[in-house]
């Protein structure tokens, strides 16, 4: 089918108006118009003509009606294999549908028959293959649309592919495949979740749960059984041991062992008592014998000592007598020496006193002689001091500081200098009289001589006789004489401070002061010579001389003689002292010797008394010695007898400790056995209770039961695992097969789309969605992207290309249909649009394509047959 | 002449935790019922003695109701004397059990808890070898050699444990010599422990359990009736049926093209017996996808008839032909999936587990397609 003209009247904005688009040809036709020019209206009217029955007023039809109301009329001229026809439809008032054969001009069909005619052209309305070839503004075919519309288009695509590639059912397994897949998935979903985990509440999870529960139970019961078996073993061991311990033979053996040990122990104990008595006796005898031996020995020794002592005693007495004699001699010698010393000392003392007296007399005489000289010096010194004091007073009056004089001099110079400067700066006037001029000019009343240079201050009056008075004005500010006045004030102050009236007077006074100072210095030197230690000292000396008297001074003795005698007396005294020191020690030595002799004698006498006590009276001594030795002999005999007895008893006694140990051991065995028997009975009682409790609970049976159940559960779980694996394998196999089948199924459209894609994009491939039969993902630069995420431009391009591919497919199937694009390329850039134009032209060789667009400039390049809208009146 | 019944391994109180529903309690009840059966046989055969060669109780600490009810049943007929020997499951190690049993035992129950002769009748002496512990670690029958008895006395040995290397408890060091009867001059050695009936020699017998408890032995539960004409003559031994339940492993060998269901039906017991049957069908051979699915379905259909019925198809190889795949689909995605699974299941480079899964997945796909089609 091809469309050659479209006319519409009273449609939307064309209220009571009509437009016509004539001359639509083969290939690409372009209607470019600005927005609101009726372009989309034309598209919608065309769409309604083909797809909306004239009798109905659904939404699409209502939208065709202008606001002012009226009856929309749409007409199109078409060409099919059967010829050229004009289809006309009017909606609302006067609704009608008509088909006119343009060749013959005859009415082919009206009303419902006309609708049937149109339906046969498009084969099944919007769900027919032609429906998909309409690409509307903004609808790229990939965006969300109403489900019905979506489904309808899908059906279209599907039916088209089926017509080309064969029944889709046959290729993809169809309903059977879906049913089987659903059955497998349902079976699988009973057991596992989508991610392959056991599904909670499912059979598989239940099997796992049961297995885990049984495993836990089994472990718990196994432990209990182990415990039970241990208890059984322990009880058996305990019972065996008890039987062994508690047997009568064993008991008798233990009792007999204790009895034997006891009797042996008793016997040994008795023997031991006897031994102890004998040992005590032995000890007693032994002590007695030792005492006798000691006594005898002491007696014999005392005898010997007594003899020795006698001779010592007599020699000691001789020693004592000698010591006494020596002591007396020493005492005499000392007395004599002491007398000598006293004598010598007295002599020396007398001589010394005489010498002292002589020295004192000599000194007093000399002092008297020196007094006159001192008095003379004192008089001179006092006079000198007076003159010094006068000189100092005079000097104080005359003295002027040298610095003040220098300052005064500087002051004078400054004043002179200032005066000279002042004089030099003053204005002056002088007159040189003519020779014959007699008259004299006066300045301020004083005549001015010829050539005299007179200065003045401020102004001056020149009186010239015969002429008048001439006023001279210096016109300079009256000079300040501050400096000069200050200098003169300073000079006056200096002079006053010095007490002079001029510089020369000051200098004169300075010279006189220097003279006075020099005199003063001479007097001082003299005073220090006359009284080197000061006046006070001199006065003291005079005072001392006055008090000294020369009474009683004897200067008769010869001092040399006196001194010699004194030296001799001292020598004698020293000698006497030495002699005394030599004899003094003799005294103490003699005393010591005497004490020693006395001590020794006393000691010997006490020894003698002691011995006498031991020995007793002399006459009984030999008899006593005999008795003592006899006693010792007797005791020796008794001792050896006692020793023999102890030895004998000891041999018989045996090792009491070992025998007692044997007894203790025998008894402890009995005690231990009793204790063990009791312990065993207790243990068994405890074990009995435990075992009874366990066996009443039938733990062992439960364990075996659980263990068997666990084995079964494991098998069941393995079966379930296998079942899951099998079902997963089935599902995977089916899915793979179906997806491969779909690829095969989509092959024709892919074959058409491929070249178109390559026109626009480099290296891009597309996968189709199984369900919608539309592009789902595109692969470019090795990356897969969802079509939904592509740019608007690319999506609309893909949409158009897909439709072109399907249209081509349709054409090949012998059912060519026009492709109508209403502003389908709004997002595409110029470059791409040109490529799209190429694609359109490529497809248009055996295809009618009608393009509506508002992008006049861009679509100029599309070329093709340019359509115009013209006014039209039906 | 002396006549007695030889039985062992009653395992009273065993709980069968590996089954579900009421089957464990039925199996347990059947074990208790064995006592009644043995007593009935004894009366019928005019044997006055029943020798139980160990493992009368399943544990060393049986629940009170287990032993009390057992004794009550034994005491029912005072004419029959029961001799109970401790086995490895109820050894003397559990001294309390035997103390309690001694206290509770009725007059006609003899506990052979000591290795010393017991006179069963005049001229008949029993030499028991009670298990002292779970694993005694020595041959307990050795003492029988040295135990003399007057000439002409019938000597009967009673023991529990392994001869050779077979034992219910795995490896055992305490092995009874197979020629113990000859060595000890026994006229008969009654053995327990092995749950199947084994004749070691004419005078040495394992009677097996009277009520089987596992698939291992594949023989009906019996007790032995032993008749001894006199010393030196070979004892006459007769097996008596005692079991309530039948435990069977049935080999189902299939060839390609065999219809599995008739083959299975021919193996399975009659309907009435099924209630007390525990059956494991061990399938082997080769089968096609359809036949295999049929077999699984047949077993599933039959299962409710039985106390227990399971199919072990590990040994069954599946052959997959083009027509089998055609039944899944002649083309399209389903067929592609089936092809992929078949390829994977026969790909020798893949690990066995993966191939196994792929094979099972193919089976599953097949059964799904059949279910959807039908």
PDB file of N, CA, C and O in Angstrom, chain A residues 500-535:
ATOM      1  N   UNK A 500      86.819  91.098  94.653  1.00  0.00           N
ATOM      2  CA  UNK A 500      87.751  92.054  94.036  1.00  0.00           C
ATOM      3  C   UNK A 500      86.968  92.907  93.069  1.00  0.00           C
ATOM      4  O   UNK A 500      85.852  92.577  92.730  1.00  0.00           O
ATOM      5  N   UNK A 501      87.576  93.918  92.551  1.00  0.00           N
ATOM      6  CA  UNK A 501      86.838  94.724  91.602  1.00  0.00           C
ATOM      7  C   UNK A 501      87.353  94.624  90.204  1.00  0.00           C
ATOM      8  O   UNK A 501      86.801  95.214  89.286  1.00  0.00           O
ATOM      9  N   UNK A 502      88.477  93.949  90.031  1.00  0.00           N
ATOM     10  CA  UNK A 502      88.944  93.767  88.654  1.00  0.00           C
ATOM     11  C   UNK A 502      89.752  92.505  88.527  1.00  0.00           C
ATOM     12  O   UNK A 502      90.110  91.885  89.542  1.00  0.00           O
ATOM     13  N   UNK A 503      90.054  92.214  87.291  1.00  0.00           N
ATOM     14  CA  UNK A 503      90.822  91.008  87.010  1.00  0.00           C
ATOM     15  C   UNK A 503      92.209  91.136  87.584  1.00  0.00           C
ATOM     16  O   UNK A 503      92.721  90.187  88.202  1.00  0.00           O
ATOM     17  N   UNK A 504      92.821  92.321  87.505  1.00  0.00           N
ATOM     18  CA  UNK A 504      94.208  92.455  87.989  1.00  0.00           C
ATOM     19  C   UNK A 504      94.254  92.302  89.483  1.00  0.00           C
ATOM     20  O   UNK A 504      95.167  91.668  90.031  1.00  0.00           O
ATOM     21  N   UNK A 505      93.263  92.853  90.193  1.00  0.00           N
ATOM     22  CA  UNK A 505      93.217  92.687  91.642  1.00  0.00           C
ATOM     23  C   UNK A 505      93.143  91.230  92.008  1.00  0.00           C
ATOM     24  O   UNK A 505      93.804  90.773  92.932  1.00  0.00           O
ATOM     25  N   UNK A 506      92.384  90.467  91.275  1.00  0.00           N
ATOM     26  CA  UNK A 506      92.248  89.032  91.537  1.00  0.00           C
ATOM     27  C   UNK A 506      93.574  88.336  91.406  1.00  0.00           C
ATOM     28  O   UNK A 506      93.942  87.510  92.236  1.00  0.00           O
ATOM     29  N   UNK A 507      94.266  88.731  90.357  1.00  0.00           N
ATOM     30  CA  UNK A 507      95.561  88.071  90.137  1.00  0.00           C
ATOM     31  C   UNK A 507      96.524  88.401  91.245  1.00  0.00           C
ATOM     32  O   UNK A 507      97.283  87.543  91.693  1.00  0.00           O
ATOM     33  N   UNK A 508      96.489  89.576  91.716  1.00  0.00           N
ATOM     34  CA  UNK A 508      97.373  89.999  92.790  1.00  0.00           C
ATOM     35  C   UNK A 508      97.119  89.174  94.026  1.00  0.00           C
ATOM     36  O   UNK A 508      98.020  88.654  94.652  1.00  0.00           O
ATOM     37  N   UNK A 509      95.850  89.024  94.397  1.00  0.00           N
ATOM     38  CA  UNK A 509      95.487  88.238  95.579  1.00  0.00           C
ATOM     39  C   UNK A 509      95.921  86.798  95.428  1.00  0.00           C
ATOM     40  O   UNK A 509      96.390  86.168  96.369  1.00  0.00           O
ATOM     41  N   UNK A 510      95.834  86.312  94.255  1.00  0.00           N
ATOM     42  CA  UNK A 510      96.239  84.908  94.007  1.00  0.00           C
ATOM     43  C   UNK A 510      97.707  84.713  94.321  1.00  0.00           C
ATOM     44  O   UNK A 510      98.101  83.769  94.985  1.00  0.00           O
ATOM     45  N   UNK A 511      98.547  85.698  93.945  1.00  0.00           N
ATOM     46  CA  UNK A 511      99.990  85.613  94.187  1.00  0.00           C
ATOM     47  C   UNK A 511     100.272  85.649  95.669  1.00  0.00           C
ATOM     48  O   UNK A 511     101.070  84.858  96.184  1.00  0.00           O
ATOM     49  N   UNK A 512      99.546  86.524  96.411  1.00  0.00           N
ATOM     50  CA  UNK A 512      99.786  86.606  97.850  1.00  0.00           C
ATOM     51  C   UNK A 512      99.373  85.318  98.536  1.00  0.00           C
ATOM     52  O   UNK A 512     100.041  84.830  99.428  1.00  0.00           O
ATOM     53  N   UNK A 513      98.332  84.715  98.153  1.00  0.00           N
ATOM     54  CA  UNK A 513      97.878  83.456  98.751  1.00  0.00           C
ATOM     55  C   UNK A 513      98.905  82.360  98.570  1.00  0.00           C
ATOM     56  O   UNK A 513      99.171  81.582  99.498  1.00  0.00           O
ATOM     57  N   UNK A 514      99.533  82.361  97.404  1.00  0.00           N
ATOM     58  CA  UNK A 514     100.547  81.329  97.147  1.00  0.00           C
ATOM     59  C   UNK A 514     101.711  81.485  98.108  1.00  0.00           C
ATOM     60  O   UNK A 514     102.248  80.514  98.634  1.00  0.00           O
ATOM     61  N   UNK A 515     102.111  82.770  98.417  1.00  0.00           N
ATOM     62  CA  UNK A 515     103.211  83.032  99.337  1.00  0.00           C
ATOM     63  C   UNK A 515     102.871  82.502 100.722  1.00  0.00           C
ATOM     64  O   UNK A 515     103.654  81.804 101.350  1.00  0.00           O
ATOM     65  N   UNK A 516     101.667  82.770 101.229  1.00  0.00           N
ATOM     66  CA  UNK A 516     101.241  82.355 102.560  1.00  0.00           C
ATOM     67  C   UNK A 516     101.247  80.841 102.693  1.00  0.00           C
ATOM     68  O   UNK A 516     101.678  80.300 103.703  1.00  0.00           O
ATOM     69  N   UNK A 517     100.822  80.217 101.688  1.00  0.00           N
ATOM     70  CA  UNK A 517     100.765  78.741 101.665  1.00  0.00           C
ATOM     71  C   UNK A 517     102.148  78.154 101.826  1.00  0.00           C
ATOM     72  O   UNK A 517     102.354  77.208 102.582  1.00  0.00           O
ATOM     73  N   UNK A 518     103.141  78.746 101.150  1.00  0.00           N
ATOM     74  CA  UNK A 518     104.517  78.226 101.194  1.00  0.00           C
ATOM     75  C   UNK A 518     105.079  78.363 102.597  1.00  0.00           C
ATOM     76  O   UNK A 518     105.675  77.425 103.116  1.00  0.00           O
ATOM     77  N   UNK A 519     104.786  79.512 103.302  1.00  0.00           N
ATOM     78  CA  UNK A 519     105.272  79.691 104.671  1.00  0.00           C
ATOM     79  C   UNK A 519     104.679  78.646 105.584  1.00  0.00           C
ATOM     80  O   UNK A 519     105.367  78.057 106.416  1.00  0.00           O
ATOM     81  N   UNK A 520     103.439  78.435 105.454  1.00  0.00           N
ATOM     82  CA  UNK A 520     102.709  77.480 106.296  1.00  0.00           C
ATOM     83  C   UNK A 520     103.310  76.091 106.200  1.00  0.00           C
ATOM     84  O   UNK A 520     103.511  75.404 107.205  1.00  0.00           O
ATOM     85  N   UNK A 521     103.690  75.735 105.008  1.00  0.00           N
ATOM     86  CA  UNK A 521     104.231  74.382 104.764  1.00  0.00           C
ATOM     87  C   UNK A 521     105.545  74.230 105.505  1.00  0.00           C
ATOM     88  O   UNK A 521     105.820  73.211 106.119  1.00  0.00           O
ATOM     89  N   UNK A 522     106.406  75.331 105.561  1.00  0.00           N
ATOM     90  CA  UNK A 522     107.692  75.280 106.262  1.00  0.00           C
ATOM     91  C   UNK A 522     107.493  75.051 107.756  1.00  0.00           C
ATOM     92  O   UNK A 522     108.159  74.210 108.333  1.00  0.00           O
ATOM     93  N   UNK A 523     106.506  75.750 108.387  1.00  0.00           N
ATOM     94  CA  UNK A 523     106.256  75.590 109.811  1.00  0.00           C
ATOM     95  C   UNK A 523     105.839  74.179 110.131  1.00  0.00           C
ATOM     96  O   UNK A 523     106.276  73.602 111.131  1.00  0.00           O
ATOM     97  N   UNK A 524     105.034  73.607 109.303  1.00  0.00           N
ATOM     98  CA  UNK A 524     104.541  72.227 109.545  1.00  0.00           C
ATOM     99  C   UNK A 524     105.686  71.248 109.537  1.00  0.00           C
ATOM    100  O   UNK A 524     105.740  70.343 110.374  1.00  0.00           O
ATOM    101  N   UNK A 525     106.594  71.381 108.590  1.00  0.00           N
ATOM    102  CA  UNK A 525     107.740  70.461 108.508  1.00  0.00           C
ATOM    103  C   UNK A 525     108.522  70.503 109.801  1.00  0.00           C
ATOM    104  O   UNK A 525     108.932  69.484 110.356  1.00  0.00           O
ATOM    105  N   UNK A 526     108.722  71.680 110.354  1.00  0.00           N
ATOM    106  CA  UNK A 526     109.506  71.847 111.568  1.00  0.00           C
ATOM    107  C   UNK A 526     108.839  71.172 112.743  1.00  0.00           C
ATOM    108  O   UNK A 526     109.474  70.463 113.498  1.00  0.00           O
ATOM    109  N   UNK A 527     107.490  71.343 112.821  1.00  0.00           N
ATOM    110  CA  UNK A 527     106.744  70.754 113.923  1.00  0.00           C
ATOM    111  C   UNK A 527     106.853  69.227 113.902  1.00  0.00           C
ATOM    112  O   UNK A 527     107.107  68.609 114.938  1.00  0.00           O
ATOM    113  N   UNK A 528     106.771  68.668 112.755  1.00  0.00           N
ATOM    114  CA  UNK A 528     106.838  67.201 112.691  1.00  0.00           C
ATOM    115  C   UNK A 528     108.229  66.690 113.028  1.00  0.00           C
ATOM    116  O   UNK A 528     108.406  65.605 113.537  1.00  0.00           O
ATOM    117  N   UNK A 529     109.246  67.588 112.833  1.00  0.00           N
ATOM    118  CA  UNK A 529     110.584  67.193 113.210  1.00  0.00           C
ATOM    119  C   UNK A 529     110.706  67.241 114.719  1.00  0.00           C
ATOM    120  O   UNK A 529     111.224  66.329 115.354  1.00  0.00           O
ATOM    121  N   UNK A 530     110.211  68.391 115.381  1.00  0.00           N
ATOM    122  CA  UNK A 530     110.367  68.560 116.824  1.00  0.00           C
ATOM    123  C   UNK A 530     109.536  67.525 117.563  1.00  0.00           C
ATOM    124  O   UNK A 530     109.995  66.927 118.517  1.00  0.00           O
ATOM    125  N   UNK A 531     108.314  67.326 117.145  1.00  0.00           N
ATOM    126  CA  UNK A 531     107.481  66.347 117.856  1.00  0.00           C
ATOM    127  C   UNK A 531     106.974  65.270 116.906  1.00  0.00           C
ATOM    128  O   UNK A 531     105.867  65.346 116.377  1.00  0.00           O
ATOM    129  N   UNK A 532     107.866  64.313 116.602  1.00  0.00           N
ATOM    130  CA  UNK A 532     107.527  63.309 115.601  1.00  0.00           C
ATOM    131  C   UNK A 532     106.297  62.481 116.023  1.00  0.00           C
ATOM    132  O   UNK A 532     105.558  62.035 115.178  1.00  0.00           O
ATOM    133  N   UNK A 533     106.074  62.315 117.279  1.00  0.00           N
ATOM    134  CA  UNK A 533     104.930  61.494 117.686  1.00  0.00           C
ATOM    135  C   UNK A 533     103.799  62.352 118.215  1.00  0.00           C
ATOM    136  O   UNK A 533     102.934  61.888 118.956  1.00  0.00           O
ATOM    137  N   UNK A 534     103.858  63.563 117.917  1.00  0.00           N
ATOM    138  CA  UNK A 534     102.760  64.442 118.301  1.00  0.00           C
ATOM    139  C   UNK A 534     103.025  65.114 119.648  1.00  0.00           C
ATOM    140  O   UNK A 534     103.885  64.702 120.431  1.00  0.00           O
ATOM    141  N   UNK A 535     102.310  66.213 119.886  1.00  0.00           N
ATOM    142  CA  UNK A 535     102.468  67.011 121.096  1.00  0.00           C
ATOM    143  C   UNK A 535     102.051  66.241 122.328  1.00  0.00           C
ATOM    144  O   UNK A 535     102.715  66.290 123.356  1.00  0.00           O
TER     145      UNK A 535
END
